[in-house]
Tab-separated table of C-alpha atoms in Angstrom:
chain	number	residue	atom	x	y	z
A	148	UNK	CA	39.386	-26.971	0.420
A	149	UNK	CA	35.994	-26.889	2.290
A	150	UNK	CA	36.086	-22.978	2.466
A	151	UNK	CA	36.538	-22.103	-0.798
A	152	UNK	CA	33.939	-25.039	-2.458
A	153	UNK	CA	31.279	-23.012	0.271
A	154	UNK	CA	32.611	-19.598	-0.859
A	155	UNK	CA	31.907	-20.779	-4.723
A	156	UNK	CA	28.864	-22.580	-3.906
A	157	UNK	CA	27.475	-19.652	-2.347
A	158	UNK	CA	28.322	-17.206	-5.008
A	159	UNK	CA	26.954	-19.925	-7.838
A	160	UNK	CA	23.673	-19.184	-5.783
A	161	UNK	CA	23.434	-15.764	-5.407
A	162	UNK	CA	24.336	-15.178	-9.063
A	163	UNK	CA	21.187	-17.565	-9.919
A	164	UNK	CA	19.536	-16.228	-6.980
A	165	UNK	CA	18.860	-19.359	-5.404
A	166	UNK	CA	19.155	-18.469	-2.295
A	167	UNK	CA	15.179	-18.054	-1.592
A	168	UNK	CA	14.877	-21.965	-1.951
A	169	UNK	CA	18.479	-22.953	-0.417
A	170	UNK	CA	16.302	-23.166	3.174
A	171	UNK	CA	18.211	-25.196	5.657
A	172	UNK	CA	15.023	-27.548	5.635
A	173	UNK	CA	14.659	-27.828	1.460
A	174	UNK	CA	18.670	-28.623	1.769
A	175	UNK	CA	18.747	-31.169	4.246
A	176	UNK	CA	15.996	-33.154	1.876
A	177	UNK	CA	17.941	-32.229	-1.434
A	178	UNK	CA	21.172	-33.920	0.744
A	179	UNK	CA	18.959	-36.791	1.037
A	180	UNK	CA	17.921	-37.184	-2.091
A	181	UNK	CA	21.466	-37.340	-3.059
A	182	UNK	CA	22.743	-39.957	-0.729
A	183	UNK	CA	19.750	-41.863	-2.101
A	184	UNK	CA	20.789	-41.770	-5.662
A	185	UNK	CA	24.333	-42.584	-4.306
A	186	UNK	CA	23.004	-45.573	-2.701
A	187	UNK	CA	21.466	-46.716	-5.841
A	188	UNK	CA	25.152	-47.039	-7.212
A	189	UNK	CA	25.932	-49.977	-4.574
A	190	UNK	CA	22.095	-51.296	-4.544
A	191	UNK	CA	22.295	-54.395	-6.713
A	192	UNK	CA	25.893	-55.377	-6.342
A	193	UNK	CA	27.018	-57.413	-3.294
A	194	UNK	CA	29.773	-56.443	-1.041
A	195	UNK	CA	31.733	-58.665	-3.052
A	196	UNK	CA	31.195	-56.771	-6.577
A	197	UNK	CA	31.979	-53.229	-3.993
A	198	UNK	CA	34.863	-54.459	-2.722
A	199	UNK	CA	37.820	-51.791	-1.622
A	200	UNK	CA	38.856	-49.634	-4.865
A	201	UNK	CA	35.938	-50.944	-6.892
A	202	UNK	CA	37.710	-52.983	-8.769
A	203	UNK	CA	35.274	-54.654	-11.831
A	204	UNK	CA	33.444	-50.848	-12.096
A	205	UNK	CA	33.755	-49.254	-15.648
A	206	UNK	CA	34.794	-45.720	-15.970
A	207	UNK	CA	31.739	-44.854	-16.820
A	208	UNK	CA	30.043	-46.179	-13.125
A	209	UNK	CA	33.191	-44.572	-11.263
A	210	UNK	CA	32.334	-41.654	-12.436
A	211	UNK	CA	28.850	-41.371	-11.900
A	212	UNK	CA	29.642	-42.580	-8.527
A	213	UNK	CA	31.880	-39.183	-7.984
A	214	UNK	CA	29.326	-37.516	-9.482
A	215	UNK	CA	26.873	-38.393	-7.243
A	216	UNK	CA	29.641	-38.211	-3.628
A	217	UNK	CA	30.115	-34.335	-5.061
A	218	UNK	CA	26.370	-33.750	-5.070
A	219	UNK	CA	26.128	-35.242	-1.634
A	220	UNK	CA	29.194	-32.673	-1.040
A	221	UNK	CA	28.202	-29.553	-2.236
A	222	UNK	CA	24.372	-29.933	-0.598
A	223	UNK	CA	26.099	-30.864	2.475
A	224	UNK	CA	28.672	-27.606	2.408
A	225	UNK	CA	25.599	-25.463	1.314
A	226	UNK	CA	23.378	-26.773	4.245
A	227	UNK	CA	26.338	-25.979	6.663
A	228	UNK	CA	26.953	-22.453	4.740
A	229	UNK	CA	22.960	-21.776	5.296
A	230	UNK	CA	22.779	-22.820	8.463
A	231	UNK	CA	25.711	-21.073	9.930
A	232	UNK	CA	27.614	-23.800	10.916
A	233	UNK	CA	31.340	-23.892	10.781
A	234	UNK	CA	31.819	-27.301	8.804
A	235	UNK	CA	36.018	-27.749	9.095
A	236	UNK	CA	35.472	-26.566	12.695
A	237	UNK	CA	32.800	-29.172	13.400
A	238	UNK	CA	34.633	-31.515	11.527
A	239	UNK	CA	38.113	-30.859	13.879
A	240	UNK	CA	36.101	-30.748	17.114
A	241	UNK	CA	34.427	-34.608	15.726
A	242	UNK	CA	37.905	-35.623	15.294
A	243	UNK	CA	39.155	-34.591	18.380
A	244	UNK	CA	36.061	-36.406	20.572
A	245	UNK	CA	36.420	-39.520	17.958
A	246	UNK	CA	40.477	-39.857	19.032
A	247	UNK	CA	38.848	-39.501	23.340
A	248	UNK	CA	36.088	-41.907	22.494
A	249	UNK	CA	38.457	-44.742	20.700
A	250	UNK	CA	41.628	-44.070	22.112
B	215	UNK	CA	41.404	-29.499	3.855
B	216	UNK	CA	39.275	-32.811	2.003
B	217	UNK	CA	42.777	-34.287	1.162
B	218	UNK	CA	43.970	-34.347	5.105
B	219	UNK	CA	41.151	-35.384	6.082
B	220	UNK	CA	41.329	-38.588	4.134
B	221	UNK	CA	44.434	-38.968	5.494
B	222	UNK	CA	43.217	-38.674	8.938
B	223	UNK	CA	40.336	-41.030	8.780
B	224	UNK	CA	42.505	-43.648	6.722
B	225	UNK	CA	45.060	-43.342	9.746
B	226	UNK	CA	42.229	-43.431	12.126
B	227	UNK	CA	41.021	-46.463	10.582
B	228	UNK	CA	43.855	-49.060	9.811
B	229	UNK	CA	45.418	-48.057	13.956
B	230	UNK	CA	41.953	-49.389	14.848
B	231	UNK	CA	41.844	-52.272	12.283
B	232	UNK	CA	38.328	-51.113	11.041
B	233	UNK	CA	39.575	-51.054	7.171
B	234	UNK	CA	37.859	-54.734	7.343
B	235	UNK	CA	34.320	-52.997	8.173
B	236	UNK	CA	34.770	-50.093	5.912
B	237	UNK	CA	33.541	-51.609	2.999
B	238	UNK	CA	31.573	-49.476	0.546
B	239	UNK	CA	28.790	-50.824	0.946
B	240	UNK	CA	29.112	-50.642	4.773
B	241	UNK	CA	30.091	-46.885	4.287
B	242	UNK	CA	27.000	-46.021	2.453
B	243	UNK	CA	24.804	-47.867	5.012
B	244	UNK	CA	26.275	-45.905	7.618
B	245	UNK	CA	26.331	-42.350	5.838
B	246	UNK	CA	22.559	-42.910	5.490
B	247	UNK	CA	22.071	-43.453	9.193
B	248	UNK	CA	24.268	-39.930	9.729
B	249	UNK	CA	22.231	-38.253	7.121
B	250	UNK	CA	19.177	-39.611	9.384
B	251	UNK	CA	20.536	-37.780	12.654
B	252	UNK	CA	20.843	-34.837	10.598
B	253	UNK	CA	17.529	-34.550	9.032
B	254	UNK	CA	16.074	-35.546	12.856
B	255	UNK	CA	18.127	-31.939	13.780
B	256	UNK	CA	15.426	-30.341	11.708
B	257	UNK	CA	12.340	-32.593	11.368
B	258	UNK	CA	9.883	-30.820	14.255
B	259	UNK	CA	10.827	-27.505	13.549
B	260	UNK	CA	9.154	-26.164	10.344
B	261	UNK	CA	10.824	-23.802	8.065
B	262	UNK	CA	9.547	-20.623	10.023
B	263	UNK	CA	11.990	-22.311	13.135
B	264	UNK	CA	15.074	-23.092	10.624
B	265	UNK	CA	15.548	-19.728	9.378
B	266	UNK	CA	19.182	-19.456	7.866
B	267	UNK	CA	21.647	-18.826	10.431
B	268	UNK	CA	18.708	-20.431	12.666
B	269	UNK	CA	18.722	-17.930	14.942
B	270	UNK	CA	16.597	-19.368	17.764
B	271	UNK	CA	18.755	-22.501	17.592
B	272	UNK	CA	20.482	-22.775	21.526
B	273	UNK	CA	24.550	-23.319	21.087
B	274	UNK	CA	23.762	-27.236	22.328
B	275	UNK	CA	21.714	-27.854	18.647
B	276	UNK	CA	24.249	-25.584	17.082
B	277	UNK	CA	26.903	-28.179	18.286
B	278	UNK	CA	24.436	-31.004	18.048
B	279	UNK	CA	23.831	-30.214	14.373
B	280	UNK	CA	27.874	-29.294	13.658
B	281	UNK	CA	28.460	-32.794	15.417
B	282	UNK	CA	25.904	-34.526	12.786
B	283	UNK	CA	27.133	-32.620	9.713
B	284	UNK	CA	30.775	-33.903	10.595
B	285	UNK	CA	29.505	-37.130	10.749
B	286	UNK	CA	28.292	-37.148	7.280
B	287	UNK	CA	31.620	-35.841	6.122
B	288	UNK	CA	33.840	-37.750	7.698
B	289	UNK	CA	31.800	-40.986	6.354
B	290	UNK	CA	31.413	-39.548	3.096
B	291	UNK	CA	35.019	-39.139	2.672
B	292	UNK	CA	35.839	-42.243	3.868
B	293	UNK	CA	33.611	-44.239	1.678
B	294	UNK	CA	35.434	-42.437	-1.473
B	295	UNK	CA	38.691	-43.247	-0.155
B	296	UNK	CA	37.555	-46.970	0.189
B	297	UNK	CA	35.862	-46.585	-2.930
B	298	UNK	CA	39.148	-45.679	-4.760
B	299	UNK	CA	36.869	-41.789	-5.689
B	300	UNK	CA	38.919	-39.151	-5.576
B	301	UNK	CA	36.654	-36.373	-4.236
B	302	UNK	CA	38.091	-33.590	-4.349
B	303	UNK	CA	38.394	-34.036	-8.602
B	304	UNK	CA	35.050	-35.636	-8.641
B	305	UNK	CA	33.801	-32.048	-6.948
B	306	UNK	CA	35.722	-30.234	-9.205
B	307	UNK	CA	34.319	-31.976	-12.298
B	308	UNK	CA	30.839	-31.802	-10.984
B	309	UNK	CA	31.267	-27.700	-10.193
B	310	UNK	CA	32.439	-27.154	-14.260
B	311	UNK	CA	29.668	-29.163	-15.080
B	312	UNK	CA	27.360	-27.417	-12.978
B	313	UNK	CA	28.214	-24.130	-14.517
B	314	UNK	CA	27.588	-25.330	-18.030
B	315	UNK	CA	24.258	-26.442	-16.836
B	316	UNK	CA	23.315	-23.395	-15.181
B	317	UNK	CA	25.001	-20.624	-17.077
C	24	UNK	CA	-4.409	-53.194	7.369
C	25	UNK	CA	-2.864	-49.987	5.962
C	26	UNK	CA	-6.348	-47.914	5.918
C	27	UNK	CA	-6.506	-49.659	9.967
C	28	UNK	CA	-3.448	-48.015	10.546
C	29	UNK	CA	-3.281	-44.878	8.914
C	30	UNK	CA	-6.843	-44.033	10.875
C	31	UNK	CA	-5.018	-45.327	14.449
C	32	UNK	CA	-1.998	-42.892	13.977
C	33	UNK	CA	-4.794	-40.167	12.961
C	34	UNK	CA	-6.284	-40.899	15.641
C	35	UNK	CA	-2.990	-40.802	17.734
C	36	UNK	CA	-2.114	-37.625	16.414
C	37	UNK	CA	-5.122	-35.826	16.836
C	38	UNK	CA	-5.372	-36.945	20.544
C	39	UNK	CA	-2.203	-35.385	21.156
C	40	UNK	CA	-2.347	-32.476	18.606
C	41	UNK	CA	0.360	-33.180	16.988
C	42	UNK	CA	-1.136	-32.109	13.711
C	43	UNK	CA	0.725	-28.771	14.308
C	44	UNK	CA	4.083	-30.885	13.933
C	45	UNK	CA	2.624	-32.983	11.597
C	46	UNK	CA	3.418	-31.820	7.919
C	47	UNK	CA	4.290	-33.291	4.598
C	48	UNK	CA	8.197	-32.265	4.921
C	49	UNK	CA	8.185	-32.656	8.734
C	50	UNK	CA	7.289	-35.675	8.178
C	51	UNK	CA	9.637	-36.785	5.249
C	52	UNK	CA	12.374	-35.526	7.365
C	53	UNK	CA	11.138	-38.018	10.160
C	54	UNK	CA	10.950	-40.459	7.996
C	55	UNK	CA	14.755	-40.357	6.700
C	56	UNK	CA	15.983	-40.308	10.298
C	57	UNK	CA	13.977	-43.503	10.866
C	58	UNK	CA	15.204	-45.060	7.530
C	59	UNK	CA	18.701	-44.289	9.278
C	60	UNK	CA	18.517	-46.178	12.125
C	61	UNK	CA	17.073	-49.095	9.964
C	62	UNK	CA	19.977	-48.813	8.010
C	63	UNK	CA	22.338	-48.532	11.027
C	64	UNK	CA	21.068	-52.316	11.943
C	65	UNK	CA	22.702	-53.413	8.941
C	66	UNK	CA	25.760	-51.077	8.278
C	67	UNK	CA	28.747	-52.480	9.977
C	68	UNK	CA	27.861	-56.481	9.409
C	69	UNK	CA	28.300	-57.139	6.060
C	70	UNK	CA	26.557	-59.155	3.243
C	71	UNK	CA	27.454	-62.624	4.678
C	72	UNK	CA	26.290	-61.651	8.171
C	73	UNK	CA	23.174	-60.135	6.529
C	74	UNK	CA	21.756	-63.693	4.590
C	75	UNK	CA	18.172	-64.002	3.883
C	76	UNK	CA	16.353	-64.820	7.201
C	77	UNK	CA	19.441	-62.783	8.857
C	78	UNK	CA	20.015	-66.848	10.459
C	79	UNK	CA	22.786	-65.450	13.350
C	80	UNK	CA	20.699	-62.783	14.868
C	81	UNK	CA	19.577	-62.322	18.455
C	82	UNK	CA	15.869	-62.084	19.537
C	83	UNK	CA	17.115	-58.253	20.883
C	84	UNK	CA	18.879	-57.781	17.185
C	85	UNK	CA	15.248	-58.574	15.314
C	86	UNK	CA	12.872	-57.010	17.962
C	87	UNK	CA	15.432	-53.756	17.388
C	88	UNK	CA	15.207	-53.927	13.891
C	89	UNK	CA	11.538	-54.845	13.526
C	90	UNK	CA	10.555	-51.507	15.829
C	91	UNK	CA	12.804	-49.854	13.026
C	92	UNK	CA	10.989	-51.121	9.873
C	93	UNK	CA	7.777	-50.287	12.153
C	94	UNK	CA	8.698	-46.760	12.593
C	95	UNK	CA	9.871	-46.470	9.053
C	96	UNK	CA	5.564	-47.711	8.012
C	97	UNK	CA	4.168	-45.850	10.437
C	98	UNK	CA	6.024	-42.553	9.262
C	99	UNK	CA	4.992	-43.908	5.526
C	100	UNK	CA	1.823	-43.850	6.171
C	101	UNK	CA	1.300	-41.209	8.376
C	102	UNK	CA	2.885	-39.213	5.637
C	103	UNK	CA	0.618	-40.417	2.867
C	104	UNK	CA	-2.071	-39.757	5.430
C	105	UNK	CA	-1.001	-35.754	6.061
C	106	UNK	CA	-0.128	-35.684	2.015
C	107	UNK	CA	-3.712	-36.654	0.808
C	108	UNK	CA	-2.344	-39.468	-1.374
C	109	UNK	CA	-4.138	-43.291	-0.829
C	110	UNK	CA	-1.269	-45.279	-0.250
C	111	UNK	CA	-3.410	-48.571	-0.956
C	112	UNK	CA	-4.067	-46.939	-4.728
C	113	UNK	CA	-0.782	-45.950	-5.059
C	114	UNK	CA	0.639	-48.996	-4.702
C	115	UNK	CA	-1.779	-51.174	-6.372
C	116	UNK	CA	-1.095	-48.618	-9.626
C	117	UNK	CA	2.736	-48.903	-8.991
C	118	UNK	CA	1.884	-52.870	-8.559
C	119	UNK	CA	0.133	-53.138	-11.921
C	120	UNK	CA	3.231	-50.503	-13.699
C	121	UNK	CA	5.733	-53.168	-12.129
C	122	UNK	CA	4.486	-55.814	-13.849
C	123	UNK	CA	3.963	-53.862	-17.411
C	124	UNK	CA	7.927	-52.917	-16.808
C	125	UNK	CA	8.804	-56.362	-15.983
C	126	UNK	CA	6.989	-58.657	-18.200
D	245	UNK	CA	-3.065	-55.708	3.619
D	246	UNK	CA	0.350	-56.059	4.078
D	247	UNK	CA	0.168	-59.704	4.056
D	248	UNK	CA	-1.062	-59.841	0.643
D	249	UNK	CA	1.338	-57.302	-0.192
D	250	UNK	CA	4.459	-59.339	0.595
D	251	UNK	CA	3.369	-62.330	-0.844
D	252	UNK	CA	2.589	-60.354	-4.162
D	253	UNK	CA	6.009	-58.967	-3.998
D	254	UNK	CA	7.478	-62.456	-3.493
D	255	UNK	CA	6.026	-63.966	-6.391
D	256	UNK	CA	6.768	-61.338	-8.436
D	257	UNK	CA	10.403	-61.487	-7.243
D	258	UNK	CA	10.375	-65.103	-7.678
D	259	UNK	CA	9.445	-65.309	-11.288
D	260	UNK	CA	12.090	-63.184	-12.465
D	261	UNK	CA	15.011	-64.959	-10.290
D	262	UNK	CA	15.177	-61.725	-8.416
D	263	UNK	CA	16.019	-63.440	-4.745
D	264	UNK	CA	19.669	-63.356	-5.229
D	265	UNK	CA	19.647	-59.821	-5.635
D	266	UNK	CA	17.168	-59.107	-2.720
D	267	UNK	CA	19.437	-59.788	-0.011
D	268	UNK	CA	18.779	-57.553	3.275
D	269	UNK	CA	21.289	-55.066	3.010
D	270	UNK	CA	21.053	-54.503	-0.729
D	271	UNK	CA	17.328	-53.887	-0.525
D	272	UNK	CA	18.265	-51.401	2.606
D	273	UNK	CA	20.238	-49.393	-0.267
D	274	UNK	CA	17.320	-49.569	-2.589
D	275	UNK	CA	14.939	-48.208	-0.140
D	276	UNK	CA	17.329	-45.431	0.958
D	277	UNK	CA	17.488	-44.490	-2.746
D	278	UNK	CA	13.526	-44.515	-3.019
D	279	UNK	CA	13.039	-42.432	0.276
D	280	UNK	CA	15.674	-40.147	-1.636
D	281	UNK	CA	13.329	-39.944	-4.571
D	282	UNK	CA	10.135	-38.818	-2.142
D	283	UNK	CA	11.950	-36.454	-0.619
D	284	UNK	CA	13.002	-35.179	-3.918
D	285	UNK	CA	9.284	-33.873	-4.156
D	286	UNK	CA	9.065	-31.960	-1.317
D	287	UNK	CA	12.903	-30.693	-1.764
D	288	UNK	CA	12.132	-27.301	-3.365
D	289	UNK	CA	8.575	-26.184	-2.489
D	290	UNK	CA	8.996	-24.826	1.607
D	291	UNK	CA	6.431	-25.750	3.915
D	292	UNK	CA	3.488	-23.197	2.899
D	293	UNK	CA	4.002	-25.010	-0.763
D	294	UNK	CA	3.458	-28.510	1.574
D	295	UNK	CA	0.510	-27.883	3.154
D	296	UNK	CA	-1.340	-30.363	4.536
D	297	UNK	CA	-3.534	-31.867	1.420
D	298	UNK	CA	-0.576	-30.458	-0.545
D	299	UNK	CA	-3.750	-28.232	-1.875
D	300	UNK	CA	-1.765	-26.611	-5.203
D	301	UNK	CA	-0.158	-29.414	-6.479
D	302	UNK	CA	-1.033	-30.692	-10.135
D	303	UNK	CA	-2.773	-34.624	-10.476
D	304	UNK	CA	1.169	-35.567	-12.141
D	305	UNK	CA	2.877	-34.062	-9.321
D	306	UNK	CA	0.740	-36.024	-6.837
D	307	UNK	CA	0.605	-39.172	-8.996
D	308	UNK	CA	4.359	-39.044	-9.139
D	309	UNK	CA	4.630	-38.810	-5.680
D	310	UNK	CA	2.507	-41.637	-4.949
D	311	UNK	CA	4.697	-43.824	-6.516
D	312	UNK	CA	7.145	-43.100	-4.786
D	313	UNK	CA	5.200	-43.531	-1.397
D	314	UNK	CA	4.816	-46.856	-3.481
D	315	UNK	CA	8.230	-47.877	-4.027
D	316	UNK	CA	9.089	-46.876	-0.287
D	317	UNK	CA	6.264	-49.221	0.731
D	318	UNK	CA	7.285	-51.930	-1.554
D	319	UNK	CA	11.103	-52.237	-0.810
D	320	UNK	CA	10.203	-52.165	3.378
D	321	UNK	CA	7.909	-54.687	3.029
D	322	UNK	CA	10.735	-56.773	1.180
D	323	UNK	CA	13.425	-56.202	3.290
D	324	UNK	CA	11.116	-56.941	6.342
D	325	UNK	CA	10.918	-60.529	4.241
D	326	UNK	CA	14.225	-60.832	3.742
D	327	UNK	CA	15.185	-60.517	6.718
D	328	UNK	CA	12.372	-62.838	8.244
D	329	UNK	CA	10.688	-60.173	10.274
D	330	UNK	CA	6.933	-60.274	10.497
D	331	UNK	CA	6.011	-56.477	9.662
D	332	UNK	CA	2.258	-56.542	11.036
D	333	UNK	CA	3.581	-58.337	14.338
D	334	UNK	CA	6.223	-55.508	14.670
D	335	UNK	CA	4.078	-52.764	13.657
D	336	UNK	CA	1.208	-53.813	16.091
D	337	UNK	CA	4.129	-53.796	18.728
D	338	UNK	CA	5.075	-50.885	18.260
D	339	UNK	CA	1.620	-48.914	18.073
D	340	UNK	CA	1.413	-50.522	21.747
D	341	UNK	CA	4.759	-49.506	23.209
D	342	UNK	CA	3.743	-45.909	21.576
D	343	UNK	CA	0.463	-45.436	23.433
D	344	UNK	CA	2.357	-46.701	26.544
D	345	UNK	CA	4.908	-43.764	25.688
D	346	UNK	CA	2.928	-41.490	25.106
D	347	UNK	CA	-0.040	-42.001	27.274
């Protein structure tokens, strides 16, 4: 649930008050940062070693794959949270114009 | 709700026959190019101009932004479904670990 | 000629005092939108439709993505430039690490 | 010079049997995840800690991000390879169609 993972993410931060650096600017780079290190799990593989399900990965790359999808999550929730953007209502209203624009 | 809307985009998806582009490769090509319209949301404004809440920010970059953010969700969520991640426990897992790490 | 063009987009800048807008994370941030679109050349076409020499691509398809790797350098550079760090150097030292790491 | 700079690159990639892995979209990844890396440096410092000539940062922090100015530079320059686009050509273009944009 998006709500609560931004209600815990934003009480993790205020208890370590992090909330001086958690900028809308430093977040969007931390998010980047993160979809880079996810990209360096697909980097050297070929689509056909990435195929659907992943199926030749060891546990051990899944889950540093999740790992690195959560981190792209949580900066992503915190960067809406920070910014004061609804995320599950920009999300529904993106829906709604995706269903308009391929009907 | 992360779990509906994996549902949603999977739906989306295989009514449109795009399962054969949404490779995870693909996916993580294209979440980078969403991350990219995010960070663009931000890029001229220094931090002084991206206060949090951004309160100068006009309600066509709040939706702009919301639209961009969505974006990145929607393809991040797809590329774990495609990936065979489940999110939602990856997030979980990464949360508990984050509170070990940062007591 | 990297030193050629890091003193043209000085030069470009300072014409048009954009110096202001100019700074090192203004400038990252520019630079991952840019590395987005390059990536959005490549995201929905897959390995096989991506070979070396990218062998089915229109003239339009390669003057679009070569303005994208262009903006990508330029951003680089310009980057470097506003960050005080010699690019050249830099990458002659990473060069030299490369081939220490690599034997 | 760029020039030299991809034909370095190529040799080096050559001599290690590194072409099969350097396939457009997988060095697009790869230079996602090192533009992830850069902007890891700037991620936590706000923009008065990024001031131009990034004046209080230590000779590690700068040599470290150097490198990764580096490794951004190096993966471009062999994707543009890859992909058979002529960097210099597309860069010169574009400086033109900037100055024509921005007169």
């Amino acid at each position: 649930n998006l709500e609560e993972l931004r209600g815990s993410l934003a009480a993790f931060a205020a208890a370590r008050d992090w909330d001086q650096f958690h900028t809308p600017r430093s977040l969007a780079l931390a998010l980047t940062g993160e979809v880079g290190e996810l990209c360096e799990c697909f980097q050297w593989r070929g689509d056909a070693a990435c195929a659907p399900g992943l199926p030749g990965w060891t546990d051990a790359d899944r889950t540093h794959l999740g790992e690195e999808m959560a981190d792209v999550l949580m900066y992503l929730v915190r960067l809406a949270d920070r910014s004061g953007i609804d995320l599950p209502a920009a999300c529904a209203a993106k829906l709604e114009r995706n269903g308009q624009k391929y009907p």
